[in-house]
C-alpha cells in the first residue's frame, strides 16, 4: 500500500517556460526508458518475487522512488508549458519564435492535456507496457534494470546538453546522480546473484540438455573477421565452463526445409499451381 | 548486403504436429524477446556504429545469425501446424482433443496465415519495434543485448519443459546453446568496454555536473529495511568512485509544487472554481 | 513523493490456484478500465491541476489508493498461478482439465512472466496510455473518472459471478465497494462543479460563438423515430439554456465537396485521368 | 444499412491553405476523442443493445451523424493542405515561413496521404479501437459518451482559439454546437436511467455482496486533508444509500503478501538464492 | 452525410449460440482485413479524391456498403454469444464443453463487451488504422483494395469451412459473393487506370530520373536459381518499356559504409574506445 | 541462413547533413510501406510457401534484397544526422535555421538513437508487424506485394521531389528503379497465377456455395450514379463468369435485427429498463 506526501523529492522549477524543451523532456517521462517504465518495471518485479527479503525490498524501494520522479517530471513539464503560445500559419508567419514553437512543440500539450504533462514520449507515442519486463528470474531482470538505467541516464545527459535553463539543469543533475546510484546498485546486485548462480541465465537448466558443441562458438556470418579480435572469440568464457572458438566460414547444419501442402479447407495456393516449376504460360497473357 | 542460402542453420523438424505448441512457440519468434527482436536490435545497432572495427563486426555477425533463427522457428511452427484441425463448438463437443486445440491454438494460424508462422507472440500481439533499442552508446546497448539473451534463453528453457516432442526439443537445445554463447559474448564485450570506460553509462558526462551527494545513496522508500543488507547499501560502489550509504527515513528535498493558472484560451477549469476550498454548494444539488 | 508499506490494503488470497481465472482477472489489472488505468489517470490529473486545494488532494488520495489495488491484484494473480501446469498437445490429450487450462490460460504467464501478473488485459494486450485522459478541465475529467469507475465496477461484478473461489470473491467484494465509493465521490464532485460552472464543458467558451441554432437539435439520421420519445428530444435541456427540438427528416446544410487538384510533385492520379467520366477504354483490355 | 448523400452536413471551406492547422485539426478527426472515436463508439453501442426502442435509436442517430463529421473534417483538412509546400533544410533556410511549415506540418500529409486527411491524431498516432467502449450497460456507456463529448468539445474550443481563418472557425462553431447538444442529450439520458436504476453501475449487483463498510469511505492516502472539505467526504452519498465518511490516517486491512516458490520448470531465481538475506558474497567479486 | 435504415443488408441469424465461433468471426469484423478496415479505407480514399466523378462515387458506394457489413457481423456475433456460459477452472473441470468454451472464447466478450461484438480481431487485438491506406494515387490504392478483398474473401472462405451452422454459412455465402464482386470491380478499375497511365505507379515520375539500368533486373540474392524460370526473369516487362534480365551472382554496387563520429554532447561510445581494434584488455577483468 | 557482406547494395552518401530530411526519409525505412515492411513481408511469405520452386525462390531473392535496402537507408539517415544541432527555445530564438531544425527534426534522433536511424516512420511511430501480410495464398499475397511496391515507389518519388541533395537523389533513383522492377515482377507473377487459377481469390472455393445472385452487382449506396459509368458496372466481369449489373436504389435483404436479452450475471442494462419506450420520468429529475 502507498502513501503520498505533497513535497517533491527534489525541486522541479525552470527559469522560464519553454514548450519545445517540454516536448523533448517527455522522452524521459513517458518514453521507452522514461520514469513510467522504470517505476512500473520495478514494482511489477517486486510484486512477483516469490519470497521475501532484500531483493523484493530493494525493488519496492526503487520502484517507489521512481513514482516520485514521474511526479517531478510532470511538474517540470507543466511549468515549461506555462502560457505556451499556440496558433496557426498566420501567427507563425508574423513571428519566427512562434513559428519555431509551433514546429517544435507537441500540439497535444495545447489541444489534449491543457498544458499538462502527458504519459507519452518526445514524439507523442503513448506509453505502453511493451516497454517493461518482469520475468520472475531476478538475474535476468536486474540486467533489464541495469540496461534501463543505462539508457535512461544516457538520455537525461543528452537532454542536459540541449538546454540552457539553470532550473532544468539543476533537476536533471539530480536525476543523473540517481541513475548513477541505480546503475551501481543493479551492478552490485547482479554480481551477487552471478556469484551465487553463475553468469548464464537461467542457471538451473541442465547444461547437458543444450547443444554444448555450439555453446561457445562465434560464427562469422558477416564478411570480414574483425570480430575475431575480441575477447568473445578466444580464451575462457565468462561462465568459466567453456572456451570461446571462432568459425570463419560457417556452414549450415540443417537441411533445406520442405513443408507439406496445406489441406484444401485452408484455400492456400493449390499444390499443382505452386510447384509447377516449368513456365507454361505466356507472361503477357492477362 | 545480404545473401541467403536454402539450408537452415539447424534442423527444425517436430515429431508430429501440435498447434497448441505452435502457438506457444510464437513467443520466441515474434514476442518481446523473440528472434525478430534480437535480429533487428543487433542490425540496427550495427548500422549505427560510428566507426568500424570489431564491435560493428560482432553486431553484424550476430544479427545475421538471428535472421537464421527466425527462419528456423518459422519453419518449425509451419510444421507444427500441419493439418491443424479447425472447427466450431459442435466440433469441440464431439472430441475433447479438438476442444483443447480450439482453445489452445491461435485461430489466426488458420484464418489469417494459412498455417504459417506469424510475426506475433504467443497471445497474438504483433511484433513491434517498441521492443528494440539502439542508442549509439555500445556499453548501454550491450547491456540491452545481455538482457535480451537472458530473457530469451529463459523463455526457451521454459518452452523446452513444456513439450515432449523430441524434434522440437532438439531444435530448442540448439537455441539454448546459442543463447549461452551470446550471453557469454555480450558479457565479455561489456567487461572490455567497462574496463576502458568505467561502469556508469555514459562515462563521458562530467561527474561534477551531477548531484554527487545522492549518487551513492539508497533511499528506503518502502517499509522495512531488508534492503540495507545488500552489497548495494554499503561499501565501495562498483564504479570505484563513491561509497554506498543508506537513508532509512528519507525526507523530501523539494517543495510542494504549485502551478500557475492556465490562460483562458485553454479552457481549463477556471481558477475561481478550482481554488474555492470552502464548500458552498449543497452536495445533492444536481 | 511516495512511501510504500508492505501490508496490502486488503486480503488477496484465493482458496486454490486457478490459472484460467488468473487470465480473466488480468482484465481489471491491466485492461482498458483496470487498476493501472485509474491509478495513472488520477495521478496525471492530479499533477496537472493548476491550483491547490481539495480537487488536487482528492485526485492524489484516490490515485494513491489505486496503486494499492494494482498491488492486490498482482498478488492475487500470482497466487492463482501457483504451480500452474503447462504442456503441449500430448499432455492435453491425457487430461481434459489440463486441456482446458492450456486453452484458457495465458501462455505468457508461464513463458514470459514466470507465474507473475502482467501489465496486460485478459487477452494479453499490454496496457497502453491510450486508455487514460487528463485534460486540465476537471469537469470533463471527473466525467472520465465516473465512466472509468462505472466500467470498472461492471467488469469486477462480472468477474465475481465467474468464480466460485471464496477468497477471490472476498477480495472482489472489497473492490466493488471501493468502486461504489468512487462512483459516488465523482458524482458528488461533478455536481459541485456543474453547479459552479453549468453542465456543458467547457463552460467558459462564449455561447455566442457556437451555432446556437443547432445546439439543441436531435437530428434523426436513422430510420424510425423512437428516439423522439426520450427526454433529449423535447423540453428544457439540462443546461437550462435551450429547448430540445427534433428534426425527423434532416437535410444537409453544406455543399457537395469538390477538392482542388494536387500539385504534380505529389504524384497523385493526374486530373486528366481522374475526371474522365466517359468510359473510353474497353473494360477487358489488360 | 447505410446510405450516403454527397452534400456535407455543414460547410467545410477554409479561407486559405494552412498545413500547420491541418495537422492540429487531425486531433479531432483521428485522436482519442475525435470523430472516428464517437462514430465507432455509438455505432458499436447501438449494435449491442439487446432490445429495441429509443436508446438504440438514439445511438444510431448520433453515430450516423458522427460519420458526417468525419467527412467534414476530412474535407476541411484536404483543403487546408492545398498546395502545401514541402522541402528539405535548404528550402527551410531560404524562407522562414516554409521553415515553420516544415516544422509544424505532418510530413505524412505529403509523403503518405498525398495531401489527404489521415485516420490519425495531431502527432501522427493512428486511430485505435483502444479509444472506444461499448459494455452492454447503457448507463455506464452513456457516461463514456458524456465524457467523450466533453473532451471533444473542449478540444474543438481550443482549436477554435488557435486559428484566425474564418472558414475554419465557421465549421468549428457548428461542431461546438453539436457537442453542446450531445452533452445535453447524454445528460438527459443518464438522468433517465439513473432515475430508473439508481446511480451506481451496475445497479443489479446485490449490495449485500459488497463490503459495505468501505463503500462510502474516503481514505486519505495523500498528505493533507483538503479533500475532507468536499461534498464527497460527508453527508448522504448521491446513491442515497450511505453516508460518506473520512479516514484521515488509513491503515492497511491486509497482510504482508508472501508468495509460494515457483516450480523448477519455470526457471525463476531458485528459492535458496532468493531468500538468503545474509550477505555472504564480497560485493566486488565479479 | 449518411442515413441509416434499420434493416440489415442481409440476414445474420445463426442456428444456435457458439461463443467459440463468435471469437473466430471477430477476425473479419475487426481484424487487419475485416470490414472495419475496408469501410474506413474506401471512405478515406473517397474523401481524398481531388476531383469528382465515377472513382469517388465508386469508393463512396462501396465504403458505405461495408458499413452495412460491419453491422451484419456485429449482429451475428452478438447472437452467437447469446447466453454464453462463463466460469472458472472448477466449472471447466465439471464439463468438458464448458472447458472448451472457456479456452476458445474471448473472455472480453463476457467481461468487457457484455456479450456484444468488439472492434477487435480473433485474438483480441483492437482494430487500428495502421491497417488502412489512402495515398491520393488511385491506381496504388485500388491495388490496396484488390488485396484487401482478396485477403478478406480468403479469410471468410476459411471461416465458412470452420462452422457447421447453416445460419452462419448463409451469411458468409453473402459476404463471399460480395467479395467476388469487389475483386472483379477493383480489377476492372485497375485495368482502366493502367490503360490510361501504364502499370508502374506513379506513372508521372520521369523515367529518366530513375536508374534505368536496374529497373528490369532480377538479382538472385538467394541460393538456387529456380526464380530464373518465371516470367519475371526474361521477356518484355508488363510495362512494355524494358526487358527483364537475371543476374545470378549479384555483386554490391556501393562501398563499405563508414560513419563519422558523433559529437561529444551525444555521449555515444567515444571514438577512442570504439575503434581500438587491438585487444589490450584481459577478457576476464571485471 | 543468411550471410552479410560489408558493401552496400548501392551508394548512400548525401552531399550534406540535413536532419529534417532524415526525419522525412524515415518513412520509407520504418513506415507502413517502408523497407522493413517489404523485407519482413516477403521473407515471411517465403518461409510459409508449402512447396518448393520458383515462387519461394523469388520471395527469398526479393526479401533478401530488401534487407540491403534497410541497410542503405539506415546508413543514409545516420549521415544526414551528422552533427545535428540540438537545443531549446533560447537556441531557436537566436537562429531561424536552428529553429526550423528543432521543429522539423525528430527529437528522438538526438535523445534516443544517438544520431542513428530508427525503426520508425516519419512521425515517430515505431514499426509494427500490423503492416505486413502472409496468408499462404500466393495470388492474394502477390497482390499485397504489388500494392506495397506501388505505395513504396509513390512515397520515394514524393521524397525525391522534397530534396535538393544530389547524393540523396542518386540513392532514391536507385530505389525507384528497383520498385519499377518489383512492380513489374509481381504483375508478371500475378498474371501467371491468374492464368492458372482465375482472378478471384481463393480460386478453389466452390462457386455454388456463394450467393451468386449478388456476385456481380454494384449497389449504389451513395447518391448520384456516376459509378454506373465505369467498366465495373456493365459487361463481362474480369473473371469471365458473370456479367456486371447495377442497382440504382438498393433495398435491404435482411430484417431489422432484434437481440435477445443478456443473462443477469452479465449486468447489462436490465430489459425492463431498456425497453420501456414510454417516457415516464421527468427529464430534469436528477
PDB file of N, CA and C in Angstrom, chain A residues 30-65:
ATOM      1  N   UNK A  30       7.693   9.616 -20.391  1.00  0.00           N
ATOM      2  CA  UNK A  30       6.803   8.588 -20.932  1.00  0.00           C
ATOM      3  C   UNK A  30       7.374   7.797 -22.094  1.00  0.00           C
ATOM      4  N   UNK A  31       8.679   7.872 -22.313  1.00  0.00           N
ATOM      5  CA  UNK A  31       9.299   7.119 -23.398  1.00  0.00           C
ATOM      6  C   UNK A  31       9.691   5.716 -22.956  1.00  0.00           C
ATOM      7  N   UNK A  32      10.360   5.018 -23.875  1.00  0.00           N
ATOM      8  CA  UNK A  32      10.721   3.619 -23.650  1.00  0.00           C
ATOM      9  C   UNK A  32      11.526   3.455 -22.351  1.00  0.00           C
ATOM     10  N   UNK A  33      12.403   4.395 -22.070  1.00  0.00           N
ATOM     11  CA  UNK A  33      13.215   4.309 -20.852  1.00  0.00           C
ATOM     12  C   UNK A  33      12.940   5.476 -19.911  1.00  0.00           C
ATOM     13  N   UNK A  34      11.708   5.988 -19.984  1.00  0.00           N
ATOM     14  CA  UNK A  34      11.307   7.063 -19.089  1.00  0.00           C
ATOM     15  C   UNK A  34      10.947   6.539 -17.709  1.00  0.00           C
ATOM     16  N   UNK A  35      10.560   7.465 -16.854  1.00  0.00           N
ATOM     17  CA  UNK A  35      10.322   7.123 -15.447  1.00  0.00           C
ATOM     18  C   UNK A  35       9.105   6.231 -15.265  1.00  0.00           C
ATOM     19  N   UNK A  36       8.101   6.344 -16.143  1.00  0.00           N
ATOM     20  CA  UNK A  36       6.964   5.420 -16.015  1.00  0.00           C
ATOM     21  C   UNK A  36       7.457   3.991 -16.206  1.00  0.00           C
ATOM     22  N   UNK A  37       8.349   3.811 -17.176  1.00  0.00           N
ATOM     23  CA  UNK A  37       8.857   2.460 -17.446  1.00  0.00           C
ATOM     24  C   UNK A  37       9.571   1.873 -16.236  1.00  0.00           C
ATOM     25  N   UNK A  38      10.486   2.626 -15.653  1.00  0.00           N
ATOM     26  CA  UNK A  38      11.224   2.044 -14.529  1.00  0.00           C
ATOM     27  C   UNK A  38      10.336   1.852 -13.297  1.00  0.00           C
ATOM     28  N   UNK A  39       9.427   2.798 -13.049  1.00  0.00           N
ATOM     29  CA  UNK A  39       8.526   2.619 -11.908  1.00  0.00           C
ATOM     30  C   UNK A  39       7.720   1.332 -12.071  1.00  0.00           C
ATOM     31  N   UNK A  40       7.080   1.190 -13.196  1.00  0.00           N
ATOM     32  CA  UNK A  40       6.227   0.009 -13.414  1.00  0.00           C
ATOM     33  C   UNK A  40       7.060  -1.267 -13.455  1.00  0.00           C
ATOM     34  N   UNK A  41       8.233  -1.189 -14.037  1.00  0.00           N
ATOM     35  CA  UNK A  41       9.070  -2.386 -14.149  1.00  0.00           C
ATOM     36  C   UNK A  41       9.501  -2.875 -12.774  1.00  0.00           C
ATOM     37  N   UNK A  42       9.967  -1.975 -11.933  1.00  0.00           N
ATOM     38  CA  UNK A  42      10.460  -2.386 -10.616  1.00  0.00           C
ATOM     39  C   UNK A  42       9.307  -2.865  -9.743  1.00  0.00           C
ATOM     40  N   UNK A  43       8.170  -2.166  -9.812  1.00  0.00           N
ATOM     41  CA  UNK A  43       7.045  -2.586  -8.967  1.00  0.00           C
ATOM     42  C   UNK A  43       6.521  -3.949  -9.398  1.00  0.00           C
ATOM     43  N   UNK A  44       6.352  -4.154 -10.695  1.00  0.00           N
ATOM     44  CA  UNK A  44       5.882  -5.477 -11.131  1.00  0.00           C
ATOM     45  C   UNK A  44       6.885  -6.571 -10.792  1.00  0.00           C
ATOM     46  N   UNK A  45       8.168  -6.283 -10.920  1.00  0.00           N
ATOM     47  CA  UNK A  45       9.171  -7.270 -10.488  1.00  0.00           C
ATOM     48  C   UNK A  45       9.043  -7.546  -8.998  1.00  0.00           C
ATOM     49  N   UNK A  46       8.876  -6.490  -8.231  1.00  0.00           N
ATOM     50  CA  UNK A  46       8.777  -6.646  -6.784  1.00  0.00           C
ATOM     51  C   UNK A  46       7.564  -7.484  -6.395  1.00  0.00           C
ATOM     52  N   UNK A  47       6.426  -7.180  -6.998  1.00  0.00           N
ATOM     53  CA  UNK A  47       5.200  -7.915  -6.642  1.00  0.00           C
ATOM     54  C   UNK A  47       5.290  -9.391  -7.039  1.00  0.00           C
ATOM     55  N   UNK A  48       6.165  -9.707  -8.000  1.00  0.00           N
ATOM     56  CA  UNK A  48       6.274 -11.096  -8.465  1.00  0.00           C
ATOM     57  C   UNK A  48       7.341 -11.903  -7.738  1.00  0.00           C
ATOM     58  N   UNK A  49       8.126 -11.263  -6.877  1.00  0.00           N
ATOM     59  CA  UNK A  49       9.173 -12.023  -6.182  1.00  0.00           C
ATOM     60  C   UNK A  49       8.517 -13.087  -5.298  1.00  0.00           C
ATOM     61  N   UNK A  50       8.868 -14.332  -5.526  1.00  0.00           N
ATOM     62  CA  UNK A  50       8.250 -15.431  -4.780  1.00  0.00           C
ATOM     63  C   UNK A  50       9.131 -15.787  -3.577  1.00  0.00           C
ATOM     64  N   UNK A  51       9.193 -14.866  -2.695  1.00  0.00           N
ATOM     65  CA  UNK A  51       9.988 -14.977  -1.495  1.00  0.00           C
ATOM     66  C   UNK A  51      10.066 -13.573  -0.941  1.00  0.00           C
ATOM     67  N   UNK A  52      10.566 -13.493   0.268  1.00  0.00           N
ATOM     68  CA  UNK A  52      10.647 -12.171   0.872  1.00  0.00           C
ATOM     69  C   UNK A  52      12.105 -11.731   0.832  1.00  0.00           C
ATOM     70  N   UNK A  53      12.470 -10.745   1.591  1.00  0.00           N
ATOM     71  CA  UNK A  53      13.862 -10.437   1.743  1.00  0.00           C
ATOM     72  C   UNK A  53      14.316  -9.245   0.957  1.00  0.00           C
ATOM     73  N   UNK A  54      15.654  -9.150   0.860  1.00  0.00           N
ATOM     74  CA  UNK A  54      16.258  -7.900   0.421  1.00  0.00           C
ATOM     75  C   UNK A  54      16.004  -7.573  -1.041  1.00  0.00           C
ATOM     76  N   UNK A  55      15.852  -8.592  -1.913  1.00  0.00           N
ATOM     77  CA  UNK A  55      15.655  -8.261  -3.324  1.00  0.00           C
ATOM     78  C   UNK A  55      14.285  -7.617  -3.545  1.00  0.00           C
ATOM     79  N   UNK A  56      13.278  -8.209  -2.929  1.00  0.00           N
ATOM     80  CA  UNK A  56      11.942  -7.621  -3.038  1.00  0.00           C
ATOM     81  C   UNK A  56      11.937  -6.219  -2.433  1.00  0.00           C
ATOM     82  N   UNK A  57      12.601  -6.072  -1.314  1.00  0.00           N
ATOM     83  CA  UNK A  57      12.620  -4.774  -0.640  1.00  0.00           C
ATOM     84  C   UNK A  57      13.329  -3.725  -1.511  1.00  0.00           C
ATOM     85  N   UNK A  58      14.430  -4.134  -2.101  1.00  0.00           N
ATOM     86  CA  UNK A  58      15.176  -3.213  -2.961  1.00  0.00           C
ATOM     87  C   UNK A  58      14.329  -2.778  -4.153  1.00  0.00           C
ATOM     88  N   UNK A  59      13.596  -3.735  -4.728  1.00  0.00           N
ATOM     89  CA  UNK A  59      12.737  -3.392  -5.862  1.00  0.00           C
ATOM     90  C   UNK A  59      11.635  -2.427  -5.449  1.00  0.00           C
ATOM     91  N   UNK A  60      11.031  -2.657  -4.297  1.00  0.00           N
ATOM     92  CA  UNK A  60       9.960  -1.770  -3.839  1.00  0.00           C
ATOM     93  C   UNK A  60      10.521  -0.384  -3.496  1.00  0.00           C
ATOM     94  N   UNK A  61      11.678  -0.336  -2.868  1.00  0.00           N
ATOM     95  CA  UNK A  61      12.335   0.957  -2.584  1.00  0.00           C
ATOM     96  C   UNK A  61      12.504   1.775  -3.857  1.00  0.00           C
ATOM     97  N   UNK A  62      13.067   1.110  -4.856  1.00  0.00           N
ATOM     98  CA  UNK A  62      13.446   1.844  -6.060  1.00  0.00           C
ATOM     99  C   UNK A  62      12.231   2.170  -6.909  1.00  0.00           C
ATOM    100  N   UNK A  63      11.303   1.210  -7.012  1.00  0.00           N
ATOM    101  CA  UNK A  63      10.071   1.475  -7.764  1.00  0.00           C
ATOM    102  C   UNK A  63       9.286   2.633  -7.167  1.00  0.00           C
ATOM    103  N   UNK A  64       9.246   2.678  -5.832  1.00  0.00           N
ATOM    104  CA  UNK A  64       8.523   3.767  -5.172  1.00  0.00           C
ATOM    105  C   UNK A  64       9.216   5.108  -5.409  1.00  0.00           C
ATOM    106  N   UNK A  65      10.549   5.091  -5.428  1.00  0.00           N
ATOM    107  CA  UNK A  65      11.257   6.336  -5.746  1.00  0.00           C
ATOM    108  C   UNK A  65      10.930   6.805  -7.160  1.00  0.00           C
TER     109      UNK A  65
END
